[in-house]
PDB file of C-alpha atoms in Angstrom:
ATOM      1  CA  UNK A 209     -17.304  -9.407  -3.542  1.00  0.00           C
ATOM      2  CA  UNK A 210     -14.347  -7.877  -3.134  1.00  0.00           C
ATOM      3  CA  UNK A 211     -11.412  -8.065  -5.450  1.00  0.00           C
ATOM      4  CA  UNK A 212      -8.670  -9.040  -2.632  1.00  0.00           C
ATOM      5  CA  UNK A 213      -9.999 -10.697   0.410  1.00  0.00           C
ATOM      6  CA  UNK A 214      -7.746 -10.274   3.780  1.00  0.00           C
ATOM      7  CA  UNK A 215      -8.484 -11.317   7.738  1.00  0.00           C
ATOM      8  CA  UNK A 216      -8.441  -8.040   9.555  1.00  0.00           C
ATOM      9  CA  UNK A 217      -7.123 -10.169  12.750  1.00  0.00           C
ATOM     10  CA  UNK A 218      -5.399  -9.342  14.943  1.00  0.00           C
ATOM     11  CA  UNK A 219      -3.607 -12.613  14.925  1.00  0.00           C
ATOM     12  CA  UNK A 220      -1.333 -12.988  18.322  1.00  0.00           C
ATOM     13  CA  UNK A 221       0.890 -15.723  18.547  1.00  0.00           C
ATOM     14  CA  UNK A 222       3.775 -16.719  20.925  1.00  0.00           C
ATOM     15  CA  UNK A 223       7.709 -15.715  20.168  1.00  0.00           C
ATOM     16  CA  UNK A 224       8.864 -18.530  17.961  1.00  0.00           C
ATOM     17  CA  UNK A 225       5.791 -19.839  16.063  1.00  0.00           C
ATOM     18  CA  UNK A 226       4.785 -20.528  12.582  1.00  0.00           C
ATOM     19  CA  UNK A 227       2.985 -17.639  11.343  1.00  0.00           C
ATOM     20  CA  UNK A 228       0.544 -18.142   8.463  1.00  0.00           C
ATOM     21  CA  UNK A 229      -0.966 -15.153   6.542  1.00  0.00           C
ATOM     22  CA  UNK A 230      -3.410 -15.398   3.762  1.00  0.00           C
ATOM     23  CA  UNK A 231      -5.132 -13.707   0.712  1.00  0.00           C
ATOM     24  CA  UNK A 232      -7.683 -14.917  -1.618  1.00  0.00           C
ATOM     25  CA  UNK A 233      -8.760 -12.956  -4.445  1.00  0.00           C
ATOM     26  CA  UNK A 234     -10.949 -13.527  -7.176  1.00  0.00           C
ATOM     27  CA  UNK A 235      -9.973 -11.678 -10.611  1.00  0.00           C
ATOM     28  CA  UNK A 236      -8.034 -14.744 -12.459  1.00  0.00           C
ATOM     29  CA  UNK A 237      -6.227 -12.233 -14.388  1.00  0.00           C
ATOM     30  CA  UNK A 238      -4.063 -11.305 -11.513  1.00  0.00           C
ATOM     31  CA  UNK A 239      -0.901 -12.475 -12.247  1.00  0.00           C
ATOM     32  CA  UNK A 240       1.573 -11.017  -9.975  1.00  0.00           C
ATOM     33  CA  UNK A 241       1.757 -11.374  -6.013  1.00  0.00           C
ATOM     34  CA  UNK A 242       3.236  -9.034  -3.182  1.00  0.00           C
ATOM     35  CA  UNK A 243       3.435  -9.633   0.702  1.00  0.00           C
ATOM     36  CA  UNK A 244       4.028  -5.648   2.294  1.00  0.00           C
ATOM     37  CA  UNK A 245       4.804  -5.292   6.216  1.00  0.00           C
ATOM     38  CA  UNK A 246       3.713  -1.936   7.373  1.00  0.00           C
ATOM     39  CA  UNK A 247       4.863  -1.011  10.786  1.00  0.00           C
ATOM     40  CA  UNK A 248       2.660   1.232  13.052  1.00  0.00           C
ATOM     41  CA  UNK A 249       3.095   5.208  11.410  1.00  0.00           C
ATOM     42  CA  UNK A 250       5.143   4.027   8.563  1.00  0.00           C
ATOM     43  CA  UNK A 251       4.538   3.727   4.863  1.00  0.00           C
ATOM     44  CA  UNK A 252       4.332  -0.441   3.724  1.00  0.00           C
ATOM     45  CA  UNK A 253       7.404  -2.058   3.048  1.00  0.00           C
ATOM     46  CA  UNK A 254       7.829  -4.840  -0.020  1.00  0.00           C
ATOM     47  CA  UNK A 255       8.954  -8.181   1.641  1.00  0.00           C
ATOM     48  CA  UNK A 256       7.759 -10.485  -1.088  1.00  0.00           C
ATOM     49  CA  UNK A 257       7.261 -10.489  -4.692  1.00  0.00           C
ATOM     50  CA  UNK A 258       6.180 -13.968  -7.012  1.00  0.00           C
ATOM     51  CA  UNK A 259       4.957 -14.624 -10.086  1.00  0.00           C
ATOM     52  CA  UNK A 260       4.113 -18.034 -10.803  1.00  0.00           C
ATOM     53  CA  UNK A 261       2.422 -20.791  -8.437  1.00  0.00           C
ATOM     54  CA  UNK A 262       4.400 -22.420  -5.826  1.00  0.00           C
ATOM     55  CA  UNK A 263       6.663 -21.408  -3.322  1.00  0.00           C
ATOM     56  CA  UNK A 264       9.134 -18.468  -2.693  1.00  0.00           C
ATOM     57  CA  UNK A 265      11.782 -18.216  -0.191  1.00  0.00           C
ATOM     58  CA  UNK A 266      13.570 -15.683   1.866  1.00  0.00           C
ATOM     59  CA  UNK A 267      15.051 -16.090   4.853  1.00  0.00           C
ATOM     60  CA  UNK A 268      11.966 -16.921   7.542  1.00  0.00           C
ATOM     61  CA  UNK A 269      10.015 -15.733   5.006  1.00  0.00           C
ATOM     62  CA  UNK A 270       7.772 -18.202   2.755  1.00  0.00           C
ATOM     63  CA  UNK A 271       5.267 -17.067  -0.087  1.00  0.00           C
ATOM     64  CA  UNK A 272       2.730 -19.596  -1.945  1.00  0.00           C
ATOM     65  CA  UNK A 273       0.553 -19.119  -4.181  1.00  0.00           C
ATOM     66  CA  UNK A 274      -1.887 -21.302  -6.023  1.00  0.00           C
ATOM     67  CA  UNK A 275      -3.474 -19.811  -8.679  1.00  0.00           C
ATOM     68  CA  UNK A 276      -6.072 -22.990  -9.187  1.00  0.00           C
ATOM     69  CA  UNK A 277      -7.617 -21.780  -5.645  1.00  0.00           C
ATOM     70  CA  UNK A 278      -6.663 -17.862  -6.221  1.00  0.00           C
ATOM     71  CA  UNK A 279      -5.279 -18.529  -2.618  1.00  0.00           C
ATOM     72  CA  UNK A 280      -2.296 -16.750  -1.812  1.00  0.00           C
ATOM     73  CA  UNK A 281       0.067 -17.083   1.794  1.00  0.00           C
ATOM     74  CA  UNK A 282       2.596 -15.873   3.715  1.00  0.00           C
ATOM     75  CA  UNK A 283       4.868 -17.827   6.285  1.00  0.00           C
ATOM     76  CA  UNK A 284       6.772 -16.767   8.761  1.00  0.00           C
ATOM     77  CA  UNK A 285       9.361 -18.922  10.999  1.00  0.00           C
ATOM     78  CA  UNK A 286      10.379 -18.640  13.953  1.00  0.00           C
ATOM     79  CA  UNK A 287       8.259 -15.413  14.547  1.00  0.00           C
ATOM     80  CA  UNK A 288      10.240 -12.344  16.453  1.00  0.00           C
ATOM     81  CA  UNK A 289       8.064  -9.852  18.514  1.00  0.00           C
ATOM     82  CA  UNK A 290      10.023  -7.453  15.387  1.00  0.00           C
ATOM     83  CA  UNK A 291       7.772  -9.471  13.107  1.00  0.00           C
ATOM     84  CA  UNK A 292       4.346  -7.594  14.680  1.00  0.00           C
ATOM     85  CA  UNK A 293       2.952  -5.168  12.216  1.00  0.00           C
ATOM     86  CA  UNK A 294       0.670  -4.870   9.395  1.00  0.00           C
ATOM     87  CA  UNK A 295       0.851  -7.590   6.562  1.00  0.00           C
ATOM     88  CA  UNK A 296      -1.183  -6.463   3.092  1.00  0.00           C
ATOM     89  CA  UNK A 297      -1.307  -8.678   0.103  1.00  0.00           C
ATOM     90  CA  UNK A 298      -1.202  -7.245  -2.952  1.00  0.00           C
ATOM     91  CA  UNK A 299      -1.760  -8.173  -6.636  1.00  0.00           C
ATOM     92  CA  UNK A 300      -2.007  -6.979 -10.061  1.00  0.00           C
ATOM     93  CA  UNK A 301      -2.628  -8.003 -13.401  1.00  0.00           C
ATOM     94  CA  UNK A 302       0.912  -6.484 -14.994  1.00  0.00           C
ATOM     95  CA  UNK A 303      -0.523  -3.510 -15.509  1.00  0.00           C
ATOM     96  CA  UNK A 304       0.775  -1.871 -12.874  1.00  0.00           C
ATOM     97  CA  UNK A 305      -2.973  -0.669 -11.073  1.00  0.00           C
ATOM     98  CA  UNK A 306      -2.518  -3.166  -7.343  1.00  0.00           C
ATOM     99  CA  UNK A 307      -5.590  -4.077  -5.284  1.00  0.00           C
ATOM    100  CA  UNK A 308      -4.174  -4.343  -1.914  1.00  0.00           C
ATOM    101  CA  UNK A 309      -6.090  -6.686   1.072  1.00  0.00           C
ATOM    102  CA  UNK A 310      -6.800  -4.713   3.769  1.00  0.00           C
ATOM    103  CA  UNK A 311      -3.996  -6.157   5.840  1.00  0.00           C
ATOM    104  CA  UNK A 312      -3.908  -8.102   9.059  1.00  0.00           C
ATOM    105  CA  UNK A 313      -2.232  -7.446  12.189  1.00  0.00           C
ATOM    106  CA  UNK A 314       0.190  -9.669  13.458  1.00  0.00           C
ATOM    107  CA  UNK A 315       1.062  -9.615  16.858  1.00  0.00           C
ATOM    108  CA  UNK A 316       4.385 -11.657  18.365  1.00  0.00           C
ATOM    109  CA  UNK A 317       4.541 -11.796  22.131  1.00  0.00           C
ATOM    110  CA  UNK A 318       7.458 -12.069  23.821  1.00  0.00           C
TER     111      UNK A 318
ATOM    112  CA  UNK B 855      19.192   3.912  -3.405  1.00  0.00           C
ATOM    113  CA  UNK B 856      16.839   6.547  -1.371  1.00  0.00           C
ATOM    114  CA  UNK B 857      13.789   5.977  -0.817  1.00  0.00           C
ATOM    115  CA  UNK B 858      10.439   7.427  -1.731  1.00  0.00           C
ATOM    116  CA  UNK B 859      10.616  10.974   0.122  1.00  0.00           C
ATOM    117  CA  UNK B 860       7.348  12.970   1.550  1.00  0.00           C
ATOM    118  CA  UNK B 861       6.683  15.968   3.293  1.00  0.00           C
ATOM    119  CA  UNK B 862       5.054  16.905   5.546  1.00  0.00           C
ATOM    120  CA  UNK B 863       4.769  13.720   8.200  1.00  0.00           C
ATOM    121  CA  UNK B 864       1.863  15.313   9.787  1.00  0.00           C
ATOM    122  CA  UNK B 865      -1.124  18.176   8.808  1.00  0.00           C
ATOM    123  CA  UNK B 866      -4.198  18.910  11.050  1.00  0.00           C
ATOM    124  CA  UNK B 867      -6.423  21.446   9.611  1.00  0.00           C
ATOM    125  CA  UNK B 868     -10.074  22.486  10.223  1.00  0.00           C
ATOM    126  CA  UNK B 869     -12.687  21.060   7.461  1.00  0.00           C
ATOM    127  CA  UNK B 870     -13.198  23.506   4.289  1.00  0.00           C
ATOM    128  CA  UNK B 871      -8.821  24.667   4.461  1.00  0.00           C
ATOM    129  CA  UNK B 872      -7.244  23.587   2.091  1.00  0.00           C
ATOM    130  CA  UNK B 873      -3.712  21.505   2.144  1.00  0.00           C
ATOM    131  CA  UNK B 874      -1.241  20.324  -0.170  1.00  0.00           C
ATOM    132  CA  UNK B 875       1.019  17.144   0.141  1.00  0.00           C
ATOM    133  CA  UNK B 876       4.539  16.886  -1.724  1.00  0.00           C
ATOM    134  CA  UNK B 877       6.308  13.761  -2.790  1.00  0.00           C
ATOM    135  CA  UNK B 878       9.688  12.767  -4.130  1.00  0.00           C
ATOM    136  CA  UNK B 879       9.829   9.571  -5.870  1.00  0.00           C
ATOM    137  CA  UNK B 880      12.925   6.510  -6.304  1.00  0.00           C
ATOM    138  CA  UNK B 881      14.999   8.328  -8.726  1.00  0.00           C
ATOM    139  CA  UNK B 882      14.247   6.753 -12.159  1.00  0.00           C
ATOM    140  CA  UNK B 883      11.123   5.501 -11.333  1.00  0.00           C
ATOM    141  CA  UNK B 884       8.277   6.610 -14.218  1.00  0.00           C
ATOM    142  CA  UNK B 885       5.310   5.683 -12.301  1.00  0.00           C
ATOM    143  CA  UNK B 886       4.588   7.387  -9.307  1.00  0.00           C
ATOM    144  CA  UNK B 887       1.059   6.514  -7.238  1.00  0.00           C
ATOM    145  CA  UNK B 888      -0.790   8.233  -4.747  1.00  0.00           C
ATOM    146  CA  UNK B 889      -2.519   6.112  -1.966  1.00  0.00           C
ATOM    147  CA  UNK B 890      -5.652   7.266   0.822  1.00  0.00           C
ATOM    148  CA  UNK B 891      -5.221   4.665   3.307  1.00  0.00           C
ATOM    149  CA  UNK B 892      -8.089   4.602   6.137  1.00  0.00           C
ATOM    150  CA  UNK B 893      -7.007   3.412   9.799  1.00  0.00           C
ATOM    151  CA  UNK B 894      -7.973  -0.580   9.379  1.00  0.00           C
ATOM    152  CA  UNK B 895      -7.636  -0.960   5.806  1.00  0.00           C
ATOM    153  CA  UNK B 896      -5.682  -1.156   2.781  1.00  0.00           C
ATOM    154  CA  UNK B 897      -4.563   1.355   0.453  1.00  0.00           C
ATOM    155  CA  UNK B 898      -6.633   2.920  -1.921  1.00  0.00           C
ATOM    156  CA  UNK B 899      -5.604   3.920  -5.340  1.00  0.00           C
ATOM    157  CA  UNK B 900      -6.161   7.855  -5.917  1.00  0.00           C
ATOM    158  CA  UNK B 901      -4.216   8.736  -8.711  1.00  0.00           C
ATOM    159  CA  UNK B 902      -1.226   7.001 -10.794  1.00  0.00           C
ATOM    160  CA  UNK B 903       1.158   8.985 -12.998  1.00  0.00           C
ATOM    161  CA  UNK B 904       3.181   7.334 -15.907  1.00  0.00           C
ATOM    162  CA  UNK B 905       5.886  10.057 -16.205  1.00  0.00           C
ATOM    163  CA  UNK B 906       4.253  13.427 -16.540  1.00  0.00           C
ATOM    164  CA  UNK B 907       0.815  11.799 -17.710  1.00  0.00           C
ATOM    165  CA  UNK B 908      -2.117  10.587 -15.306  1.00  0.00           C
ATOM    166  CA  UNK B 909      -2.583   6.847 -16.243  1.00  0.00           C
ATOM    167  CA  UNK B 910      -5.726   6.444 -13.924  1.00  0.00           C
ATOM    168  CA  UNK B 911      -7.505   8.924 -11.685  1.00  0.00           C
ATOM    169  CA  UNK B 912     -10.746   6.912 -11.324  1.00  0.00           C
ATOM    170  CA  UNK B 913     -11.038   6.749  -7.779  1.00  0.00           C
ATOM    171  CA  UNK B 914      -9.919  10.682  -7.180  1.00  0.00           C
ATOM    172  CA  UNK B 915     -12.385  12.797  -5.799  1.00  0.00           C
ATOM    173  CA  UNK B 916     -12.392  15.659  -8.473  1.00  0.00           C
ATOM    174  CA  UNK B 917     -14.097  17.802  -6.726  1.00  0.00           C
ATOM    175  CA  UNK B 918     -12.052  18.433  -4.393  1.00  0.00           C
ATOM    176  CA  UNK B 919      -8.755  16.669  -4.976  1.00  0.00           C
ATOM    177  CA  UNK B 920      -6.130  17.416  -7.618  1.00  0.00           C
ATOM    178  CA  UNK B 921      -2.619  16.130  -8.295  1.00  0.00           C
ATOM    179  CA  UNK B 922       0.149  16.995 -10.646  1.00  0.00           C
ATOM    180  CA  UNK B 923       3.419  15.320 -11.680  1.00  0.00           C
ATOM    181  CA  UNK B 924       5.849  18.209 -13.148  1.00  0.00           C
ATOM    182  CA  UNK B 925       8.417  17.236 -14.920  1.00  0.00           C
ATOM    183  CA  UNK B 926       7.526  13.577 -14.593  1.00  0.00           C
ATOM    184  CA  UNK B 927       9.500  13.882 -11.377  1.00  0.00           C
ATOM    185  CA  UNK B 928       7.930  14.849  -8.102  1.00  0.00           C
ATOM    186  CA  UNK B 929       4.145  15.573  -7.427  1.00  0.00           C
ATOM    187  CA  UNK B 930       2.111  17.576  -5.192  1.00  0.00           C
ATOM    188  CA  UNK B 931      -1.497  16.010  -4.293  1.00  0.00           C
ATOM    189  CA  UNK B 932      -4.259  18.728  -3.045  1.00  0.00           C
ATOM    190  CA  UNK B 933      -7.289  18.824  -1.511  1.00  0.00           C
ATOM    191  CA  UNK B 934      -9.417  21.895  -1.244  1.00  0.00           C
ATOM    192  CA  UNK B 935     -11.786  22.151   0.632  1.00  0.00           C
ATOM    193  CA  UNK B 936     -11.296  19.663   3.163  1.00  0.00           C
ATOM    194  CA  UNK B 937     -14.383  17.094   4.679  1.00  0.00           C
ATOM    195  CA  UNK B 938     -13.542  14.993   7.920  1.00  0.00           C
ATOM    196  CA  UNK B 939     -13.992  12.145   5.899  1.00  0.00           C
ATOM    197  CA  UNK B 940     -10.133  12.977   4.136  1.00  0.00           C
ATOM    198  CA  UNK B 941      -8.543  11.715   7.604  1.00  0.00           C
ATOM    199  CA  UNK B 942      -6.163   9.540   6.617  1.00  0.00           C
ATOM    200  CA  UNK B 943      -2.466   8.665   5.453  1.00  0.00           C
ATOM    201  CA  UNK B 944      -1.548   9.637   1.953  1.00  0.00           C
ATOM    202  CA  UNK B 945       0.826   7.490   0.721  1.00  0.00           C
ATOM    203  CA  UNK B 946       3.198   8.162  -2.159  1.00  0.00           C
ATOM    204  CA  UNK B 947       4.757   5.320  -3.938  1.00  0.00           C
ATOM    205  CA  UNK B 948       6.631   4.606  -7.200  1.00  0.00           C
ATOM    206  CA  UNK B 949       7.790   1.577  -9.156  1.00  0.00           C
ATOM    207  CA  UNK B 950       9.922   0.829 -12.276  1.00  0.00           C
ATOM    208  CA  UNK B 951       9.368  -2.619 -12.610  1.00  0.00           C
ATOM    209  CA  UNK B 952       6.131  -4.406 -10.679  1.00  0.00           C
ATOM    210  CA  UNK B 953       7.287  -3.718  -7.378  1.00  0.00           C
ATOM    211  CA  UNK B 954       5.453  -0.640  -5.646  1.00  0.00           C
ATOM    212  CA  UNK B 955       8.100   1.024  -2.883  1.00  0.00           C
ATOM    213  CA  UNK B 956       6.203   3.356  -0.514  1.00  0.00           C
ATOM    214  CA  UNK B 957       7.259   6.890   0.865  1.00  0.00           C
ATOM    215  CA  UNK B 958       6.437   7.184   4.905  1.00  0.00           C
ATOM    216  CA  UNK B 959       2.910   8.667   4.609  1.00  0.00           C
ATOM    217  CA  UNK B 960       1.452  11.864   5.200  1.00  0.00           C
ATOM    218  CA  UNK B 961      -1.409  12.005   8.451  1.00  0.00           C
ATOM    219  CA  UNK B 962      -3.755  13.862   7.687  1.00  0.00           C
ATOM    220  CA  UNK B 963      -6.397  14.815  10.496  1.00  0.00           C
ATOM    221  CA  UNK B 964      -9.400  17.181   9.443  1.00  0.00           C
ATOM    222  CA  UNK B 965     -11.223  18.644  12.629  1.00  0.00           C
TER     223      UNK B 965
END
């Protein structure tokens, strides 16, 4: 089993929608969370970062996690065909070494 | 604050050369990471530096693949000889809290 579990996709959704993006992984002693976008060619960018279970907020942005299902999320509102890329999840236990998911493309059409 | 810097963008080389990849981390940041990231999936942990020392080199290839951190400041990560397996994007990354910030990549294609 891997350590970080991610939906290759590709997920395509209209211009507009509620994207939802999700992670489970099963090492309890992850503590820490990260959402990355990687465009096409380009290194991954951090968009979220969260700690504790429950919900974090920024912008159209949404992370959850719940720790009791190791189940971690990412919404987007009101997707923009900008929003297609990469997403990875990423975690760690705080000791800085991060298993990353291996990311699922997101694609917004116009 | 500039970002994580590498050079080059781009290598193709024949299997069995030998090529070298050169990174620039966040200023400040002590830990610097290099990544192997296969088309389709994640990154994969090669080699992390704490400052000048290696912290975990694990999942490096030491055979063929060797990386240094002078200084504690930037690092160079080579591979010599080459297999057409090592076509992928090397990504350089550093962090000074938990937050990994990534450098643009370096494609590597080995033909």
């Amino acid at each position: 089993q891997k350590e970080v579990e991610q939906d290759p996709g590709p997920l395509s959704v209209p211009e507009g929608a509620i994207v939802s993006l999700n992670c489970t992984y099963s090492n309890s002693a992850f503590q820490y969370f990260m959402w990355y976008r990687q465009y096409s060619r380009k290194g991954p960018e951090l968009l979220m970062y969260t700690y504790s279970s429950g919900n974090k907020e920024d912008g159209r942005f949404t992370a959850q996690v719940d720790k009791s299902s190791k189940y971690i999320s990412l919404f987007i509102r009101d997707s923009q065909p900008s929003d297609s890329a990469t997403y990875l999840c990423a975690t760690t236990p705080g000791t800085y070494k991060y298993i990353f998911g291996t990311g699922t493309r997101l694609k917004v059409l116009a | 604050e500039a970002g994580v810097a590498q050079s080059p963008r781009y290598k193709i080389i024949e299997k069995r050369q030998s090529v070298a990849f050169w990174c620039n981390p966040i200023s400040g940041h002590a830990t610097l990471y290099w990544y192997q990231q296969i088309l389709g999936q994640g990154p994969k942990l090669l080699i992390q530096f704490q400052n000048n020392g290696v912290v975990d080199d694990s999942q490096l290839p030491k055979d063929r693949f060797s990386a240094e951190r002078l200084k504690g400041v930037d690092s160079t990560l080579k591979i010599q000889p080459a297999k057409l397996e090592d076509s992928a994007v090397y990504l350089c990354a550093s962090s000074s809290n938990l937050a990994v910030h990534f450098g643009p990549g370096t494609r590597l294609t080995v033909t």
